[in-house]
């Protein structure tokens, strides 16, 4: 797990003191396959989105006060900010405990976040990860991957209600990942592709979506088994397609997964329409991503030219913004040494 994670803290190695500043970084992610089913033990595949970044700085030089406190960034959508910060009070308490922060010490944590909030792009997990790393850096402490994960995951559980852990891993990984059974490993990719990410412009509601599905599963246990089994088998099969370079087959599985999520009531009419637009524009497959009830969709292509066409058509059809994340071929020799 360590090898997948980006550096745990900035290099300044600051020690708590009047002029110390610690920094921490994280990035966004998209889930390729497996969202929601992953909460019930199925695997999930996720890809980092390096262009969407969070940077936190923790400054211990302020006047002494009675607690760690947060100075919040100026962000337009206050409601959404509150959502991203839902896990922060508990996180602050844990960081105080972990680093033995004196009750009299005041730490200002500033966060700059380019990940749109509430879009299934991992903003809340990336926000928590950047804060954890910044505070650790301020106190000159290196946390191992497991410690960072636990802290981020505890904050995520408050935000999501019941978080699988895939976001907490993906926002710190430099490569696409398979998350399964609580463990994470590098995803094998046998073709060079592009994931186009499109924001529908409507905030998703992960917590509500997780609750909605939980309610339906409680009423219809057979449906739970069918949904989780079908998503799980698409996810495992898609890993074979990815590893062996079967881009077309991989794309088709994404579109199948979209159908399962739509049938579960987690998509929206607008996102269903955008999925169709992406497919007509030449995408190999497309689906809603993340918690749903709004948020983003993804579309996969096997070349940059088609990715540009897909992104343009999605914007013409009403997507408020698009991004791209690379799916890069991993050389076979590396796969063999890891297998
Ligand atoms: O943060 P989101 O919207 O990408 O949702 C995460 C994916 C879920 O499977 C819906 C929840 C989870 O914790 O895995």
Tab-separated table of C-alpha atoms and ligand atoms in Angstrom:
chain	number	residue	atom	x	y	z
A	1	UNK	CA	0.000	0.000	0.000
A	2	UNK	CA	2.853	2.359	0.809
A	3	UNK	CA	4.188	2.222	-2.722
A	4	UNK	CA	0.920	3.559	-4.172
A	5	UNK	CA	0.667	6.504	-1.861
A	6	UNK	CA	2.065	9.897	-2.630
A	7	UNK	CA	4.513	11.439	-0.133
A	8	UNK	CA	2.950	11.612	3.300
A	9	UNK	CA	4.117	15.085	4.075
A	10	UNK	CA	5.976	17.994	2.604
A	11	UNK	CA	9.709	18.075	2.940
A	12	UNK	CA	10.111	20.942	5.362
A	13	UNK	CA	9.983	18.581	8.364
A	14	UNK	CA	8.687	21.372	10.536
A	15	UNK	CA	8.674	21.104	14.296
A	16	UNK	CA	5.916	22.698	16.295
A	17	UNK	CA	6.923	26.181	17.109
A	18	UNK	CA	6.066	29.798	16.739
A	19	UNK	CA	7.125	30.093	13.094
A	20	UNK	CA	6.380	26.595	11.759
A	21	UNK	CA	4.127	25.918	8.808
A	22	UNK	CA	3.231	22.426	7.657
A	23	UNK	CA	1.772	21.569	4.271
A	24	UNK	CA	-0.266	18.656	2.959
A	25	UNK	CA	-1.664	17.784	-0.456
A	26	UNK	CA	-4.196	15.433	-1.967
A	27	UNK	CA	-6.078	15.147	-5.241
A	28	UNK	CA	-9.479	14.188	-6.601
A	29	UNK	CA	-10.579	10.777	-7.856
A	30	UNK	CA	-13.259	9.107	-9.877
A	31	UNK	CA	-14.694	5.659	-9.327
A	32	UNK	CA	-14.597	3.619	-12.530
A	33	UNK	CA	-16.715	0.751	-11.271
A	34	UNK	CA	-18.106	-0.661	-8.052
A	35	UNK	CA	-19.564	2.346	-6.211
A	36	UNK	CA	-22.264	1.467	-3.687
A	37	UNK	CA	-21.672	-2.290	-4.066
A	38	UNK	CA	-18.266	-1.609	-2.468
A	39	UNK	CA	-20.061	-0.578	0.735
A	40	UNK	CA	-21.357	-4.198	0.854
A	41	UNK	CA	-17.968	-5.830	0.308
A	42	UNK	CA	-17.671	-5.807	-3.504
A	43	UNK	CA	-14.468	-4.508	-5.143
A	44	UNK	CA	-14.187	-1.024	-6.642
A	45	UNK	CA	-11.841	0.521	-9.199
A	46	UNK	CA	-10.787	4.156	-8.873
A	47	UNK	CA	-8.550	6.542	-10.798
A	48	UNK	CA	-6.744	9.598	-9.413
A	49	UNK	CA	-7.529	12.953	-11.042
A	50	UNK	CA	-4.259	14.839	-10.613
A	51	UNK	CA	-5.660	18.073	-12.062
A	52	UNK	CA	-8.052	18.458	-9.122
A	53	UNK	CA	-6.022	19.403	-6.067
A	54	UNK	CA	-6.319	20.257	-2.402
A	55	UNK	CA	-3.514	21.988	-0.530
A	56	UNK	CA	-3.611	22.588	3.221
A	57	UNK	CA	-1.216	24.614	5.323
A	58	UNK	CA	-1.086	24.371	9.103
A	59	UNK	CA	0.410	27.350	10.884
A	60	UNK	CA	1.403	27.018	14.501
A	61	UNK	CA	2.695	30.543	14.871
A	62	UNK	CA	-0.562	32.213	15.916
A	63	UNK	CA	-1.288	33.438	19.388
A	64	UNK	CA	-1.981	30.649	21.857
A	65	UNK	CA	-5.616	29.666	22.217
A	66	UNK	CA	-7.428	26.784	23.799
A	67	UNK	CA	-7.829	24.405	20.856
A	68	UNK	CA	-6.780	23.540	17.300
A	69	UNK	CA	-8.963	25.665	15.110
A	70	UNK	CA	-9.597	26.040	11.424
A	71	UNK	CA	-9.458	29.209	9.425
A	72	UNK	CA	-11.647	28.364	6.472
A	73	UNK	CA	-10.935	29.286	2.872
A	74	UNK	CA	-13.192	31.720	1.087
A	75	UNK	CA	-15.383	29.371	-0.921
A	76	UNK	CA	-18.567	30.490	-2.630
A	77	UNK	CA	-20.917	27.670	-1.742
A	78	UNK	CA	-21.122	27.703	2.033
A	79	UNK	CA	-23.591	24.821	2.199
A	80	UNK	CA	-21.278	22.611	0.165
A	81	UNK	CA	-18.289	23.655	2.259
A	82	UNK	CA	-20.097	22.559	5.371
A	83	UNK	CA	-20.702	19.216	3.728
A	84	UNK	CA	-16.999	18.758	2.992
A	85	UNK	CA	-16.124	19.768	6.513
A	86	UNK	CA	-18.624	17.473	8.185
A	87	UNK	CA	-15.923	15.221	9.572
A	88	UNK	CA	-13.583	17.956	10.730
A	89	UNK	CA	-14.501	18.331	14.412
A	90	UNK	CA	-13.768	14.651	15.048
A	91	UNK	CA	-10.639	14.848	12.927
A	92	UNK	CA	-9.350	17.800	14.942
A	93	UNK	CA	-9.880	15.864	18.176
A	94	UNK	CA	-8.017	12.839	16.773
A	95	UNK	CA	-5.120	14.976	15.531
A	96	UNK	CA	-4.821	16.605	18.953
A	97	UNK	CA	-4.646	13.176	20.554
A	98	UNK	CA	-2.258	11.719	17.979
A	99	UNK	CA	0.245	14.579	18.170
A	100	UNK	CA	-0.188	15.422	21.842
A	101	UNK	CA	-1.076	19.006	20.992
A	102	UNK	CA	-1.049	21.085	24.160
A	103	UNK	CA	-4.450	22.411	25.135
A	104	UNK	CA	-3.103	25.936	24.881
A	105	UNK	CA	-1.838	25.684	21.327
A	106	UNK	CA	-3.734	27.276	18.426
A	107	UNK	CA	-3.156	26.001	14.895
A	108	UNK	CA	-4.560	27.757	11.844
A	109	UNK	CA	-5.274	25.372	8.992
A	110	UNK	CA	-5.968	26.926	5.598
A	111	UNK	CA	-7.253	24.838	2.753
A	112	UNK	CA	-7.299	25.624	-0.976
A	113	UNK	CA	-9.497	23.161	-2.835
A	114	UNK	CA	-9.992	23.025	-6.619
A	115	UNK	CA	-12.208	19.930	-6.423
A	116	UNK	CA	-15.855	20.875	-6.838
A	117	UNK	CA	-17.712	19.797	-3.740
A	118	UNK	CA	-20.526	17.273	-3.765
A	119	UNK	CA	-19.708	15.916	-7.242
A	120	UNK	CA	-18.402	12.436	-6.343
A	121	UNK	CA	-14.850	13.583	-7.063
A	122	UNK	CA	-13.472	12.829	-3.609
A	123	UNK	CA	-13.449	16.399	-2.252
A	124	UNK	CA	-14.222	15.444	1.345
A	125	UNK	CA	-11.574	12.686	1.512
A	126	UNK	CA	-8.954	14.826	-0.243
A	127	UNK	CA	-9.751	17.714	2.087
A	128	UNK	CA	-9.284	15.483	5.156
A	129	UNK	CA	-6.085	13.927	3.775
A	130	UNK	CA	-4.494	17.303	3.024
A	131	UNK	CA	-5.362	18.527	6.532
A	132	UNK	CA	-3.953	15.393	8.198
A	133	UNK	CA	-0.684	15.683	6.257
A	134	UNK	CA	-0.378	19.409	6.945
A	135	UNK	CA	-0.829	18.983	10.694
A	136	UNK	CA	1.546	15.977	10.737
A	137	UNK	CA	4.114	18.054	8.852
A	138	UNK	CA	3.720	20.932	11.281
A	139	UNK	CA	4.561	18.592	14.153
A	140	UNK	CA	7.412	16.944	12.252
A	141	UNK	CA	5.702	13.547	12.298
A	142	UNK	CA	5.670	11.039	9.450
A	143	UNK	CA	2.545	8.961	9.412
A	144	UNK	CA	2.506	5.606	7.674
A	145	UNK	CA	-0.122	4.863	5.003
A	146	UNK	CA	-2.334	2.996	7.465
A	147	UNK	CA	-2.337	5.860	9.991
A	148	UNK	CA	-3.253	8.413	7.329
A	149	UNK	CA	-5.969	6.125	6.007
A	150	UNK	CA	-7.499	5.644	9.474
A	151	UNK	CA	-7.653	9.385	10.140
A	152	UNK	CA	-9.143	10.200	6.734
A	153	UNK	CA	-11.547	7.292	6.908
A	154	UNK	CA	-12.868	8.365	10.316
A	155	UNK	CA	-13.700	11.801	8.870
A	156	UNK	CA	-15.221	10.185	5.762
A	157	UNK	CA	-17.518	7.999	7.825
A	158	UNK	CA	-19.077	11.129	9.287
A	159	UNK	CA	-19.583	12.675	5.830
A	160	UNK	CA	-20.848	9.545	4.024
A	161	UNK	CA	-22.644	7.763	6.836
A	162	UNK	CA	-20.997	4.480	5.886
A	163	UNK	CA	-17.789	4.903	3.908
A	164	UNK	CA	-16.173	1.907	2.230
A	165	UNK	CA	-12.666	3.388	2.276
A	166	UNK	CA	-12.178	3.585	-1.490
A	167	UNK	CA	-12.141	7.406	-1.531
A	168	UNK	CA	-9.726	7.622	1.412
A	169	UNK	CA	-7.240	5.479	-0.536
A	170	UNK	CA	-7.804	6.920	-4.003
A	171	UNK	CA	-7.193	10.573	-3.085
A	172	UNK	CA	-3.661	9.660	-2.000
A	173	UNK	CA	-2.759	7.198	-4.723
A	174	UNK	CA	-0.634	8.190	-7.695
A	175	UNK	CA	-1.983	5.311	-9.825
A	176	UNK	CA	-5.365	3.708	-10.595
A	177	UNK	CA	-6.348	1.279	-7.853
A	178	UNK	CA	-8.343	-1.826	-7.116
A	179	UNK	CA	-9.911	-1.598	-3.654
A	180	UNK	CA	-11.055	-4.982	-2.401
A	181	UNK	CA	-11.562	-6.505	1.022
A	182	UNK	CA	-10.117	-3.403	2.682
A	183	UNK	CA	-6.837	-3.745	0.753
A	184	UNK	CA	-5.632	-1.687	-2.160
A	185	UNK	CA	-3.431	-2.575	-5.111
A	186	UNK	CA	-2.363	-1.089	-8.382
A	187	UNK	CA	-4.755	-1.667	-11.255
A	188	UNK	CA	-3.275	-3.387	-14.297
A	189	UNK	CA	-3.962	-1.485	-17.488
A	190	UNK	CA	-3.165	-2.837	-20.954
A	191	UNK	CA	-4.153	0.135	-23.116
A	192	UNK	CA	-3.706	3.882	-23.153
A	193	UNK	CA	-7.088	5.446	-22.579
A	194	UNK	CA	-8.681	8.630	-21.350
A	195	UNK	CA	-11.409	9.024	-18.759
A	196	UNK	CA	-13.518	12.093	-19.548
A	197	UNK	CA	-15.250	13.392	-16.446
A	198	UNK	CA	-18.265	15.668	-16.833
A	199	UNK	CA	-20.003	17.661	-14.124
A	200	UNK	CA	-23.789	17.670	-14.522
A	201	UNK	CA	-23.871	20.906	-12.536
A	202	UNK	CA	-26.171	19.378	-9.923
A	203	UNK	CA	-24.669	18.421	-6.572
A	204	UNK	CA	-24.712	14.723	-5.825
A	205	UNK	CA	-25.862	13.462	-2.438
A	206	UNK	CA	-23.681	10.542	-1.419
A	207	UNK	CA	-25.041	10.217	2.098
A	208	UNK	CA	-28.666	10.245	0.894
A	209	UNK	CA	-27.815	7.825	-1.903
A	210	UNK	CA	-26.167	5.362	0.481
A	211	UNK	CA	-29.225	5.625	2.774
A	212	UNK	CA	-31.646	5.219	-0.135
A	213	UNK	CA	-29.978	2.011	-1.206
A	214	UNK	CA	-29.728	0.733	2.340
A	215	UNK	CA	-33.491	1.255	2.762
A	216	UNK	CA	-34.274	-0.564	-0.466
A	217	UNK	CA	-31.927	-3.429	0.438
A	218	UNK	CA	-33.650	-3.778	3.839
A	219	UNK	CA	-37.030	-4.101	2.107
A	220	UNK	CA	-35.762	-6.276	-0.753
A	221	UNK	CA	-32.903	-8.550	0.358
A	222	UNK	CA	-33.032	-10.467	-2.936
A	223	UNK	CA	-32.497	-7.226	-4.811
A	224	UNK	CA	-29.461	-6.502	-2.613
A	225	UNK	CA	-27.912	-9.855	-3.517
A	226	UNK	CA	-28.645	-9.328	-7.215
A	227	UNK	CA	-27.316	-5.743	-7.328
A	228	UNK	CA	-24.118	-6.500	-5.422
A	229	UNK	CA	-23.475	-9.722	-7.396
A	230	UNK	CA	-24.008	-8.069	-10.766
A	231	UNK	CA	-21.846	-5.043	-10.008
A	232	UNK	CA	-19.189	-7.304	-8.533
A	233	UNK	CA	-19.063	-9.588	-11.564
A	234	UNK	CA	-18.883	-6.597	-13.951
A	235	UNK	CA	-16.034	-5.172	-11.879
A	236	UNK	CA	-13.966	-8.382	-11.829
A	237	UNK	CA	-14.584	-8.983	-15.535
A	238	UNK	CA	-13.655	-5.401	-16.373
A	239	UNK	CA	-10.324	-5.880	-14.621
A	240	UNK	CA	-9.510	-8.668	-17.077
A	241	UNK	CA	-10.514	-6.403	-19.974
A	242	UNK	CA	-8.392	-3.570	-18.627
A	243	UNK	CA	-5.345	-5.754	-18.024
A	244	UNK	CA	-5.548	-7.402	-21.451
A	245	UNK	CA	-6.175	-4.174	-23.339
A	246	UNK	CA	-9.780	-4.928	-24.379
A	247	UNK	CA	-10.835	-1.294	-24.349
A	248	UNK	CA	-14.134	-1.822	-26.174
A	249	UNK	CA	-15.279	-4.576	-23.820
A	250	UNK	CA	-14.195	-2.523	-20.817
A	251	UNK	CA	-16.246	0.426	-22.068
A	252	UNK	CA	-19.317	-1.742	-22.565
A	253	UNK	CA	-19.084	-2.873	-18.932
A	254	UNK	CA	-19.129	0.742	-17.773
A	255	UNK	CA	-22.367	1.302	-19.679
A	256	UNK	CA	-23.840	-1.888	-18.180
A	257	UNK	CA	-22.891	-0.636	-14.705
A	258	UNK	CA	-24.658	2.641	-15.462
A	259	UNK	CA	-27.822	0.658	-16.180
A	260	UNK	CA	-27.562	-1.085	-12.799
A	261	UNK	CA	-27.066	2.212	-10.960
A	262	UNK	CA	-29.942	3.829	-12.861
A	263	UNK	CA	-32.222	0.913	-12.046
A	264	UNK	CA	-31.247	1.371	-8.378
A	265	UNK	CA	-32.599	4.937	-8.583
A	266	UNK	CA	-29.185	6.582	-8.230
A	267	UNK	CA	-28.949	8.401	-11.568
A	268	UNK	CA	-30.862	11.415	-12.848
A	269	UNK	CA	-32.594	12.083	-16.182
A	270	UNK	CA	-29.955	14.676	-17.009
A	271	UNK	CA	-27.072	12.271	-16.368
A	272	UNK	CA	-28.829	9.506	-18.347
A	273	UNK	CA	-29.078	11.958	-21.273
A	274	UNK	CA	-25.402	12.925	-20.960
A	275	UNK	CA	-24.407	9.245	-20.939
A	276	UNK	CA	-26.232	8.884	-24.282
A	277	UNK	CA	-24.505	12.000	-25.639
A	278	UNK	CA	-21.083	10.571	-24.698
A	279	UNK	CA	-21.842	7.241	-26.379
A	280	UNK	CA	-23.082	8.929	-29.554
A	281	UNK	CA	-19.891	11.034	-29.586
A	282	UNK	CA	-17.772	7.889	-29.738
A	283	UNK	CA	-17.099	6.966	-26.094
A	284	UNK	CA	-16.511	3.235	-25.581
A	285	UNK	CA	-18.672	3.367	-22.469
A	286	UNK	CA	-20.153	5.855	-20.020
A	287	UNK	CA	-21.748	5.878	-16.582
A	288	UNK	CA	-22.584	7.958	-13.550
A	289	UNK	CA	-19.734	7.951	-11.004
A	290	UNK	CA	-19.651	8.166	-7.208
A	291	UNK	CA	-22.564	8.469	-4.833
A	292	UNK	CA	-25.031	9.723	-7.437
A	293	UNK	CA	-28.390	11.526	-7.265
A	294	UNK	CA	-26.493	14.169	-9.251
A	295	UNK	CA	-22.776	14.821	-9.574
A	296	UNK	CA	-20.629	13.580	-12.447
A	297	UNK	CA	-20.515	11.007	-15.191
A	298	UNK	CA	-17.464	9.414	-16.765
A	299	UNK	CA	-16.871	8.334	-20.363
A	300	UNK	CA	-13.920	6.242	-21.520
A	301	UNK	CA	-12.124	6.529	-24.862
A	302	UNK	CA	-8.995	4.886	-26.221
A	303	UNK	CA	-7.557	8.019	-27.798
A	304	UNK	CA	-7.165	11.712	-27.035
A	305	UNK	CA	-8.971	12.893	-30.186
A	306	UNK	CA	-12.206	11.092	-29.328
A	307	UNK	CA	-11.853	12.274	-25.730
A	308	UNK	CA	-11.844	15.892	-26.981
A	309	UNK	CA	-14.924	15.270	-29.107
A	310	UNK	CA	-16.743	13.592	-26.217
A	311	UNK	CA	-15.853	16.430	-23.831
A	312	UNK	CA	-17.014	19.065	-26.323
A	313	UNK	CA	-20.336	17.331	-27.017
A	314	UNK	CA	-20.954	16.893	-23.292
A	315	UNK	CA	-20.379	20.606	-22.712
A	316	UNK	CA	-22.650	21.499	-25.639
A	317	UNK	CA	-25.301	19.255	-24.084
A	318	UNK	CA	-25.171	21.051	-20.736
A	319	UNK	CA	-22.250	19.637	-18.718
A	320	UNK	CA	-20.903	22.609	-16.774
A	321	UNK	CA	-17.294	21.420	-16.803
A	322	UNK	CA	-15.184	18.502	-18.024
A	323	UNK	CA	-11.825	17.105	-16.950
A	324	UNK	CA	-9.656	14.248	-18.143
A	325	UNK	CA	-7.744	11.582	-16.273
A	326	UNK	CA	-5.279	9.253	-17.988
A	327	UNK	CA	-5.526	5.481	-18.080
A	328	UNK	CA	-1.936	4.540	-18.852
A	329	UNK	CA	-0.716	1.174	-19.997
A	330	UNK	CA	1.416	-0.532	-17.332
A	331	UNK	CA	4.287	-2.520	-18.768
A	332	UNK	CA	3.838	-6.269	-18.624
A	333	UNK	CA	7.166	-6.904	-16.844
A	334	UNK	CA	5.990	-4.816	-13.886
A	335	UNK	CA	2.773	-6.828	-13.766
A	336	UNK	CA	4.703	-10.078	-13.685
A	337	UNK	CA	6.920	-8.983	-10.828
A	338	UNK	CA	3.871	-7.977	-8.770
A	339	UNK	CA	1.751	-11.022	-9.616
B	1	LIG	O1	-17.695	10.269	-2.582
B	1	LIG	P1	-18.463	9.630	-3.661
B	1	LIG	O2	-19.697	10.347	-4.042
B	1	LIG	O3	-17.578	9.260	-4.811
B	1	LIG	O4	-19.054	8.208	-3.110
B	1	LIG	C1	-18.243	7.179	-2.738
B	1	LIG	C2	-18.735	5.900	-3.242
B	1	LIG	C3	-19.796	5.148	-2.441
B	1	LIG	O5	-19.620	3.775	-2.807
B	1	LIG	C4	-21.185	5.590	-2.836
B	1	LIG	C5	-19.653	5.295	-0.937
B	1	LIG	C6	-18.394	4.659	-0.378
B	1	LIG	O6	-18.017	5.025	0.726
B	1	LIG	O7	-17.794	3.780	-1.018
